[in-house]
Amino acid sequence: MTALYIAGIGLCALLAQWLAWVARVPAILFLLVTGLLLGPGFSIVDPDAIFGDLLFPIISLSVAIILFEGALTLHFKELKGIGNVVRNLCSIGMIATAIIIGFSCYWLLDVDWRIAAVIGAVLVVTGPTVTAPLLNAMRPTEEIDRILRWEGIVIDPIGALFAVLVFEAVMLSGHSDIFSHTAVALVKTVGLGLTIGIIAGYITNLIIQKEWLPYNLQKFGVLSLVLISFTVSNAISHESGLLAVTVFGIYLANQDDLELDSILEFKEDLSQILISILFILLAARLELNELLLLGPNVFFFMLIVLFVARPVCIALSTYKSSLNWRARTILAWIAPRGIVAAAVGSVFALSMSKAGIQGADKIVPIIFLVIIVTVVLQSLTAIPIAKLLKIRQKRPSTVLIIGANHIARAIAKVLQEQKVDVYLSDPAWENCRLARMDGLKSYFGNPQSAQAERFLPMSNLKTLIGLSPNRHNNALGVQYFSHILEEKNVYSLKSSSAHSKANKDSLTFLSRQNLFGENASYSVLSSLVAKGGKVSATKLAEAFNWENYLEVNKEAIPLFVLQHFDEEDYVRVIPFTVGGEYVPDVGDMIIAMQPPKVTILK
């Protein structure tokens, strides 16, 4: 029966993720509802009965992997470019939040000071998994979007590390212990976690650089080292393992000569699976009467979390910044807590219960209550508040081009000259380097990866153009963004006529390889550019309309129609497609690939 329960939980996790994808909301909402229905709702799943003594090790190891994956994204060099506000949010703002929530929890909910300190530390973490979907729907101004998105990314590992340190400090303290003994024990525990994390990172770096493991075993090898580092560290000094794996991930992330893309992609996929299953298990362990036992003071506690802790955090973090009151108001409202807080808090609760600390069973209900209230309330109110404060972007307008090859760069340069916001994305570094030399914004990697969300303006994307010579790169990008941007705003250029015919029965290629007309393909455009063809921009007028343009430019391949709305500072990009119905009108700008000029030798 255990195997059946595990398989069923996995299926439910997949269904919850799919529903979140369809509804375009944070997955945590459906995972939470699923867990509550399976557990306290219908009493179908009892994690303690199913897993028994294995439950705590499973949760602990899963949290270790999740924290390691988050730490892999923390690059010190990126902290220099995220601005003073984000740095303040992840330092003084984070500490202020922990203090306010911790003290209010201690006074209002009548819990042990150690439990209050841990809850305050855990609830500083927001995280990109809950913030990103909310921002994509809300579409705030670029500055606000950047601050909130980067806060979620950076505070994920930093906040988790902070929570681990606070937890270790309170676990080493006691009413009968003197301060010096606690301080020495904390230094030993932190020192051990740092040492094991750095040693594990150094060994992993050597293994990858020296190729001691074949490429196909590197992901497995890193995962094994994460689990070993966690368990060995915990065995030597209790609860130091989470610190060890966090330091391990940060060490690897900051090795400039280490290629981690495949490992990071693997860890992202594994973390998504673990997070989904873990959150259902944690929600299924909740007892609804535990929330009722918190008493009426929990209402005032939530008011402090929403209307005191976060506003104070923003006031301290934005002090002397150029942000206006509207921006500060929306920043003070948006701070949904996510899965990392629930997972880390649950591990701490189990450890504190085993240590005999009275009231440890209140940690999970309090954390889940904050998660439920912040995610649901802020998801429902973010868009109306953003409209009320007039900080929403008017219309998304950015064009994302898959590929930074010579064709993509030629097209992007002309679009950029016409005041179109363009981003290029390519897994080949040389192409990205050439694009940046041309003054074009580019992302090195695959745009459909979770890591791309920290660099691409996701909330302002309007159109996706697949111009990669690799048709599979185009297909993956189109498939991913067709849901985010809607099917009508994604397009792809076929690689060649041969590939188009070979895939005539594939829906992925058939309906989406529609750019620039029947005769256009990557090979055709590449040949024209190689021979000296240029991308041009021509504005239609009364004296030179669309019919005149076609007569003069018989051999040109029309690419786009641009409609400029000067009063809105907005440019609408309409690609020419197979079967396209739009007919260019006076005032439109035509972007076309012009054939090379033929020089006649006399």
XYZ file of C-alpha atoms in Angstrom:
602
model
C 0.000 0.000 0.000
C 2.891 2.379 0.696
C 3.953 2.241 -2.944
C 0.385 3.027 -4.022
C 0.244 6.037 -1.691
C 3.568 7.369 -2.995
C 2.468 6.937 -6.620
C -0.849 8.617 -5.861
C 0.826 11.560 -4.142
C 3.116 11.956 -7.161
C 0.101 11.976 -9.505
C -1.714 14.520 -7.338
C 1.398 16.717 -7.296
C 1.540 16.620 -11.093
C -2.153 17.485 -11.347
C -1.721 20.417 -8.939
C 1.238 21.767 -10.934
C -0.735 21.405 -14.174
C -3.746 23.249 -12.749
C -1.457 26.050 -11.576
C 0.059 26.204 -15.059
C -3.394 26.435 -16.659
C -4.654 29.039 -14.178
C -1.332 30.966 -14.242
C -1.126 31.226 -10.467
C 1.573 30.122 -7.990
C 1.610 26.310 -7.805
C 1.668 26.526 -4.028
C -2.080 27.309 -4.017
C -3.111 24.040 -5.656
C -0.463 22.023 -3.788
C -1.795 23.409 -0.517
C -5.417 22.637 -1.375
C -4.431 19.136 -2.544
C -2.563 18.407 0.693
C -5.393 19.719 2.868
C -7.968 17.646 0.983
C -5.887 14.458 1.118
C -4.994 14.947 4.777
C -7.345 16.743 7.185
C -10.104 17.032 4.564
C -10.862 13.392 3.670
C -8.218 11.581 5.775
C -6.907 9.739 2.717
C -3.211 10.357 3.371
C -1.494 10.175 6.745
C 2.228 10.810 6.108
C 3.259 9.686 9.607
C 1.485 6.335 9.188
C 2.737 5.825 5.612
C 6.405 6.611 6.165
C 6.789 6.065 9.901
C 10.331 6.717 11.107
C 11.418 7.494 7.527
C 9.319 10.672 7.339
C 11.823 12.936 9.092
C 14.845 11.716 7.035
C 12.827 12.096 3.796
C 11.781 15.645 4.645
C 15.283 16.581 5.841
C 17.057 15.233 2.753
C 14.500 16.880 0.459
C 15.000 20.249 2.177
C 18.777 19.808 1.870
C 18.461 19.349 -1.917
C 16.072 22.319 -2.213
C 18.434 24.603 -0.270
C 21.422 23.399 -2.316
C 19.574 24.179 -5.563
C 18.675 27.645 -4.305
C 22.270 28.294 -3.211
C 23.521 27.331 -6.689
C 21.875 30.505 -8.020
C 23.570 32.893 -5.578
C 26.450 34.552 -7.456
C 28.333 37.142 -5.419
C 29.184 39.190 -8.504
C 25.474 39.602 -9.263
C 24.885 41.159 -5.838
C 26.869 44.181 -7.014
C 24.381 44.963 -9.751
C 21.044 44.460 -8.010
C 20.890 47.858 -6.362
C 20.942 49.169 -2.829
C 17.252 48.476 -2.231
C 17.548 44.728 -2.906
C 20.724 44.491 -0.834
C 18.946 46.262 2.027
C 15.920 43.984 1.706
C 18.170 40.949 2.078
C 20.122 42.365 5.027
C 18.710 45.027 7.377
C 15.180 44.549 6.042
C 15.396 40.783 6.561
C 16.673 41.177 10.127
C 13.992 43.759 10.966
C 11.295 41.412 9.625
C 12.592 38.526 11.717
C 12.701 40.644 14.890
C 9.191 42.082 14.469
C 7.580 38.730 13.603
C 9.537 36.931 16.329
C 8.559 39.366 19.087
C 4.913 39.546 17.985
C 4.772 35.734 17.886
C 6.233 35.537 21.406
C 3.883 38.142 22.907
C 0.658 37.383 21.060
C 0.755 33.602 20.562
C 2.341 32.692 23.900
C 5.094 30.408 22.575
C 8.595 29.631 23.807
C 11.085 32.344 22.847
C 13.103 29.786 20.872
C 10.069 28.865 18.796
C 9.238 32.552 18.244
C 12.819 33.246 17.091
C 12.729 30.340 14.606
C 9.327 31.386 13.202
C 10.557 34.962 12.769
C 13.689 33.766 10.960
C 11.841 31.335 8.665
C 9.194 33.865 7.606
C 11.718 36.288 6.076
C 11.912 34.065 2.962
C 9.629 34.874 0.020
C 11.089 33.035 -2.972
C 10.763 33.178 -6.782
C 8.265 30.294 -7.034
C 5.521 32.456 -5.523
C 6.703 35.931 -6.531
C 7.354 35.340 -10.260
C 3.817 34.182 -11.260
C 2.322 37.082 -9.298
C 4.574 39.631 -11.031
C 3.865 38.152 -14.469
C 0.148 38.735 -13.877
C 0.515 42.119 -12.159
C 3.000 43.632 -14.668
C 4.348 46.437 -12.446
C 6.817 49.048 -13.695
C 10.255 47.754 -14.583
C 11.919 49.066 -11.416
C 9.392 47.454 -9.070
C 9.402 44.227 -11.051
C 13.200 44.081 -10.855
C 13.293 44.739 -7.101
C 10.660 42.142 -6.185
C 11.972 39.512 -8.599
C 15.566 39.892 -7.380
C 14.478 39.967 -3.739
C 12.771 36.593 -4.172
C 15.827 35.120 -5.912
C 18.482 36.433 -3.504
C 16.614 36.113 -0.209
C 15.829 32.452 -0.954
C 19.351 31.145 -0.116
C 20.348 34.047 2.158
C 17.129 33.862 4.174
C 17.383 30.088 4.444
C 20.987 30.410 5.650
C 19.892 33.046 8.172
C 17.083 30.777 9.412
C 19.521 27.867 9.796
C 21.912 30.007 11.843
C 19.111 31.257 14.104
C 17.810 27.711 14.547
C 21.246 26.390 15.465
C 21.736 29.233 17.928
C 18.464 28.622 19.778
C 18.933 24.840 19.786
C 22.351 25.236 21.427
C 20.960 27.543 24.073
C 18.929 26.652 27.133
C 17.640 28.185 30.294
C 20.471 26.628 32.298
C 23.248 27.306 29.804
C 25.538 30.278 30.099
C 26.058 32.609 27.156
C 29.711 31.723 26.621
C 28.943 28.009 26.355
C 26.207 28.691 23.797
C 28.466 30.997 21.797
C 31.286 28.435 21.696
C 28.904 25.655 20.658
C 27.431 27.882 17.915
C 30.882 28.744 16.582
C 31.759 25.042 16.466
C 28.548 24.149 14.651
C 28.823 26.997 12.160
C 32.515 26.259 11.673
C 31.762 22.615 10.918
C 29.012 23.488 8.426
C 31.252 25.999 6.662
C 34.176 23.563 6.582
C 32.231 20.600 5.210
C 30.435 22.815 2.682
C 33.699 24.301 1.374
C 35.453 20.902 1.296
C 32.518 19.354 -0.593
C 32.548 22.272 -3.044
C 36.301 21.977 -3.562
C 36.078 18.215 -4.187
C 33.171 18.671 -6.601
C 35.092 21.371 -8.466
C 38.060 19.000 -8.839
C 35.860 16.102 -9.970
C 34.276 18.195 -12.721
C 37.431 20.071 -13.802
C 39.650 16.970 -13.849
C 36.878 14.870 -15.429
C 37.231 12.154 -12.795
C 33.601 11.335 -13.478
C 32.167 10.992 -16.984
C 29.719 13.703 -17.996
C 26.697 11.404 -17.685
C 27.541 10.689 -14.009
C 28.275 14.250 -12.896
C 24.691 15.060 -11.899
C 24.433 11.832 -9.930
C 27.817 12.509 -8.354
C 26.875 16.017 -7.206
C 23.569 14.758 -5.769
C 25.411 12.027 -3.845
C 27.892 14.556 -2.442
C 25.040 16.826 -1.336
C 23.372 14.001 0.582
C 26.670 12.787 2.070
C 27.680 16.309 3.122
C 24.326 16.805 4.809
C 24.293 13.516 6.703
C 27.971 13.592 7.744
C 27.690 17.161 9.001
C 24.544 16.308 10.974
C 26.156 13.193 12.410
C 29.131 15.178 13.748
C 27.167 18.220 14.923
C 23.387 18.027 15.090
C 21.511 20.289 12.628
C 24.647 21.658 10.927
C 23.832 19.803 7.682
C 21.558 22.471 6.191
C 24.309 25.046 6.619
C 26.825 22.670 4.992
C 24.752 22.105 1.822
C 23.924 25.818 1.536
C 27.620 26.740 1.702
C 28.343 23.866 -0.719
C 25.972 25.352 -3.308
C 27.220 28.921 -2.851
C 30.846 27.750 -3.265
C 30.070 26.032 -6.590
C 27.979 28.960 -7.846
C 30.947 31.322 -7.476
C 33.532 29.271 -9.382
C 33.871 31.279 -12.608
C 35.523 28.489 -14.592
C 32.990 25.808 -13.626
C 30.255 24.815 -16.082
C 27.123 24.131 -14.027
C 24.283 24.584 -16.515
C 23.422 20.892 -16.821
C 23.716 20.326 -13.060
C 21.586 23.378 -12.301
C 18.938 22.261 -14.802
C 18.883 18.800 -13.212
C 18.610 20.273 -9.716
C 15.788 22.597 -10.834
C 13.792 19.620 -12.131
C 14.543 17.538 -9.039
C 13.662 20.433 -6.718
C 10.341 20.956 -8.486
C 9.455 17.280 -7.962
C 10.558 17.305 -4.323
C 8.862 20.629 -3.567
C 5.565 19.436 -5.059
C 5.497 16.138 -3.168
C 6.929 17.641 0.009
C 4.354 20.424 0.191
C 1.479 17.972 -0.193
C 2.930 15.803 2.595
C 3.424 18.799 4.875
C -0.078 20.140 4.218
C -1.535 16.660 4.774
C 0.060 16.589 8.260
C -1.782 19.748 9.279
C -4.612 19.484 11.752
C -7.229 22.174 11.230
C -7.959 22.253 14.938
C -4.311 23.259 15.485
C -5.079 26.531 13.709
C -8.122 27.064 15.933
C -6.041 26.383 19.053
C -3.821 29.337 18.203
C -6.601 31.551 19.551
C -8.009 34.922 18.459
C -4.638 36.625 18.887
C -3.494 34.979 15.652
C -5.622 37.588 13.834
C -3.578 40.409 15.363
C -0.392 38.469 14.613
C -1.334 38.360 10.917
C -2.082 42.102 10.947
C 1.447 42.722 12.249
C 2.954 40.437 9.589
C 1.064 42.235 6.811
C 0.885 45.840 7.992
C 3.851 46.306 10.323
C 6.694 43.893 9.565
C 6.740 44.344 5.787
C 6.184 48.143 5.750
C 8.972 48.614 8.309
C 11.230 46.373 6.197
C 10.495 48.490 3.107
C 10.893 51.785 4.989
C 14.371 50.753 6.180
C 15.384 49.243 2.830
C 14.248 52.184 0.675
C 15.547 54.944 2.953
C 17.125 57.711 0.840
C 16.242 55.847 -2.376
C 14.591 57.544 -5.356
C 11.427 55.414 -5.148
C 8.189 57.382 -4.827
C 5.438 56.619 -2.319
C 3.468 54.556 -4.851
C 6.393 52.215 -5.459
C 7.083 51.890 -1.731
C 3.412 51.120 -1.079
C 3.263 48.213 -3.527
C 6.627 46.906 -2.282
C 5.225 47.001 1.255
C 2.257 44.892 0.172
C 3.865 42.187 -1.984
C 5.707 39.596 0.119
C 4.109 36.149 -0.336
C 5.747 33.348 1.621
C 6.438 30.121 -0.205
C 7.446 26.503 -0.155
C 10.961 27.042 1.210
C 9.515 28.581 4.386
C 7.143 25.638 4.803
C 9.814 23.001 4.156
C 12.528 24.523 6.353
C 10.035 25.335 9.111
C 8.749 21.754 9.120
C 12.250 20.345 9.535
C 12.887 22.726 12.420
C 9.553 21.799 14.022
C 10.340 18.078 13.905
C 13.801 18.648 15.381
C 12.489 20.863 18.165
C 9.746 18.362 18.982
C 12.352 15.597 19.290
C 14.384 17.884 21.549
C 11.370 18.174 23.843
C 10.733 21.909 23.354
C 7.163 22.585 24.391
C 4.946 24.156 21.748
C 7.057 23.067 18.754
C 3.880 21.666 17.202
C 2.693 25.272 16.682
C 5.487 26.123 14.232
C 3.980 24.440 11.163
C 0.390 25.749 11.646
C 1.653 29.318 12.157
C 3.932 29.193 9.086
C 1.213 27.628 6.918
C -1.284 30.245 8.062
C 1.079 33.024 6.970
C 1.663 31.244 3.634
C -2.075 30.818 2.991
C -2.987 34.399 3.895
C -0.124 36.114 2.046
C -0.362 34.042 -1.146
C -4.163 34.138 -1.449
C -4.668 37.736 -0.322
C -1.823 39.233 -2.327
C -2.607 37.188 -5.443
C -6.196 38.481 -5.402
C -5.354 42.115 -4.669
C -2.031 42.731 -6.467
C -3.549 43.738 -9.821
C -6.300 46.038 -8.418
C -3.799 47.762 -6.111
C -1.278 48.161 -8.939
C -4.005 49.756 -11.102
C -5.106 52.002 -8.242
C -1.541 53.188 -7.663
C -1.006 53.554 -11.438
C 2.204 51.533 -11.466
C 1.212 48.915 -14.055
C 2.989 48.852 -17.355
C 0.544 50.014 -20.017
C 1.048 47.229 -22.492
C 3.708 44.514 -22.752
C 5.863 45.223 -25.808
C 9.194 43.366 -25.573
C 10.134 40.984 -28.392
C 12.134 37.913 -27.371
C 14.114 36.302 -30.179
C 15.352 32.731 -29.780
C 18.769 32.799 -31.395
C 21.505 35.428 -31.498
C 22.958 34.325 -34.844
C 23.766 36.702 -37.703
C 20.158 36.742 -38.964
C 18.683 37.376 -35.524
C 21.214 40.146 -34.865
C 20.526 41.844 -38.200
C 16.777 41.832 -37.562
C 17.125 42.857 -33.901
C 19.330 45.853 -34.755
C 16.723 47.284 -37.120
C 13.885 46.621 -34.653
C 15.875 48.333 -31.913
C 16.489 51.325 -34.187
C 12.697 51.568 -34.498
C 12.374 51.796 -30.678
C 11.273 48.182 -30.245
C 12.535 46.596 -27.009
C 14.329 43.413 -28.132
C 16.039 40.601 -26.223
C 18.041 37.807 -27.817
C 18.601 34.392 -26.261
C 21.135 31.801 -27.356
C 22.926 28.823 -25.721
C 26.065 29.681 -27.752
C 28.250 32.206 -25.923
C 29.928 33.467 -29.095
C 26.573 34.545 -30.545
C 25.652 36.358 -27.313
C 29.054 38.067 -27.252
C 28.606 39.351 -30.815
C 25.082 40.541 -29.985
C 26.332 42.533 -27.000
C 29.083 44.032 -29.129
C 26.306 45.267 -31.426
C 24.583 46.910 -28.454
C 21.833 44.277 -28.254
C 20.510 42.822 -25.006
C 21.053 39.071 -24.851
C 20.652 36.164 -22.462
C 23.186 33.345 -22.583
C 21.192 30.140 -22.170
C 17.743 28.722 -22.856
C 14.923 31.249 -22.257
C 12.551 28.575 -20.951
C 14.786 27.780 -17.969
C 13.901 28.943 -14.461
C 17.201 30.817 -14.266
C 16.256 32.951 -17.293
C 13.503 34.623 -15.264
C 16.073 36.617 -13.309
C 17.418 38.261 -16.491
C 14.529 38.421 -18.971
C 11.737 41.015 -18.548
C 9.062 38.321 -18.188
C 6.262 40.693 -17.204
C 6.838 42.873 -20.291
C 7.186 40.145 -22.931
C 4.703 40.422 -25.778
C 6.051 38.422 -28.717
C 8.335 35.411 -29.169
C 10.213 34.906 -32.439
C 12.068 31.629 -33.043
C 15.037 32.381 -35.338
C 17.448 29.650 -34.268
C 18.861 27.361 -36.972
C 18.132 24.545 -34.509
C 14.450 23.807 -35.009
C 14.266 21.970 -31.683
C 15.386 25.113 -29.809
C 12.640 27.020 -31.605
C 10.056 24.346 -30.808
C 10.936 24.195 -27.102
C 10.790 27.973 -26.787
C 7.513 28.267 -28.682
C 5.917 25.469 -26.681
C 6.962 27.052 -23.374
C 5.964 30.638 -24.203
C 2.757 29.799 -26.091
C 1.075 29.393 -22.710
C 2.637 32.480 -21.131
C 2.146 34.830 -24.106
C -0.783 33.044 -25.813
C -0.535 31.055 -29.021
C -1.173 34.065 -31.283
C 1.997 35.822 -30.076
C 4.554 33.066 -30.725
C 6.152 32.418 -34.103
C 8.923 30.303 -35.552
C 10.968 30.296 -38.740
C 11.470 26.923 -40.398
C 15.082 25.821 -40.711
C 14.765 24.800 -44.341
C 12.221 23.517 -46.815
C 13.460 19.966 -46.252
C 12.845 20.154 -42.496
C 9.453 21.701 -43.050
C 8.390 18.767 -45.247
C 9.903 16.215 -42.879
C 7.760 17.550 -40.058
C 4.555 18.120 -41.956
C 2.628 15.810 -39.633
C 3.971 17.293 -36.382
C 1.625 19.786 -34.736
C 4.567 21.403 -32.933
C 6.188 22.401 -36.231
C 3.199 22.565 -38.567
C 1.203 25.291 -36.827
C 4.117 27.388 -35.601
C 6.714 27.414 -38.393
C 4.866 30.228 -40.083
C 7.213 33.232 -40.175
C 7.809 35.434 -43.215
C 5.793 33.479 -45.790
C 5.914 30.168 -47.593
C 9.292 30.699 -49.262
C 11.162 31.997 -46.232
C 13.422 29.776 -44.137
C 16.571 30.128 -42.075
C 18.703 28.768 -44.914
C 17.193 31.247 -47.397
C 17.728 34.270 -45.138
C 21.209 33.078 -44.189
C 22.153 32.795 -47.849
C 20.883 36.323 -48.559
C 22.848 37.803 -45.629
C 25.994 35.915 -46.670
C 25.714 37.439 -50.150
C 25.279 40.972 -48.805
C 21.544 41.194 -48.159
C 20.403 43.794 -45.653
C 17.427 44.285 -43.349
C 15.727 47.590 -44.156
C 12.957 49.770 -42.720
C 10.577 51.663 -45.014
C 7.652 53.851 -43.971
C 4.501 53.741 -46.083
C 2.883 57.014 -47.137
C 0.053 58.243 -49.338
C 2.460 58.592 -52.237
C 4.108 55.244 -51.547
C 1.563 52.715 -50.308
C 1.759 48.941 -49.855
C 1.060 48.195 -53.518
C 3.845 50.585 -54.557
C 6.209 48.960 -52.059
C 5.567 45.457 -53.415
C 6.067 46.664 -56.992
C 9.423 48.289 -56.205
C 10.678 45.527 -53.854
C 9.672 42.433 -55.779
C 12.570 40.312 -54.507
C 12.454 41.514 -50.892
C 11.126 39.264 -48.119
C 8.796 41.277 -45.842
C 9.466 40.427 -42.176
C 7.422 42.750 -39.945
C 4.941 45.579 -39.922
C 5.512 48.160 -37.179
C 2.745 50.436 -35.968
C 3.986 53.397 -33.933
C 1.695 54.930 -31.304
C 3.623 58.050 -30.342
C 1.114 59.242 -27.767
C 1.557 55.950 -25.865
C 5.253 55.511 -26.683
C 4.336 52.049 -27.921
C 5.298 50.070 -31.017
C 3.141 47.170 -32.171
C 5.097 44.431 -33.968
C 3.136 42.376 -36.512
C 5.169 39.592 -38.182
C 4.375 38.584 -41.743
C 3.183 34.982 -41.595
C 1.874 32.236 -43.811
C -1.790 33.082 -44.337
C -1.475 36.387 -42.491
C -4.502 38.635 -42.974
C -3.147 42.054 -42.023
C -2.629 44.467 -44.941
C -0.115 47.279 -44.212
C -1.562 50.776 -44.287
C -0.269 54.327 -44.634
C 1.998 55.213 -41.694
C 3.111 51.623 -41.089
C 6.803 50.757 -41.106
C 7.821 47.760 -43.215
C 10.845 45.731 -42.074
C 12.123 43.517 -44.875
C 15.132 41.480 -45.962
C 16.460 43.134 -49.103
C 18.420 40.998 -51.592
C 22.066 41.891 -52.260
C 22.669 44.572 -54.841
C 24.056 43.187 -58.063
C 27.133 45.004 -59.391
C 27.441 44.911 -63.179
C 31.062 44.890 -64.377
C 31.675 46.913 -67.531
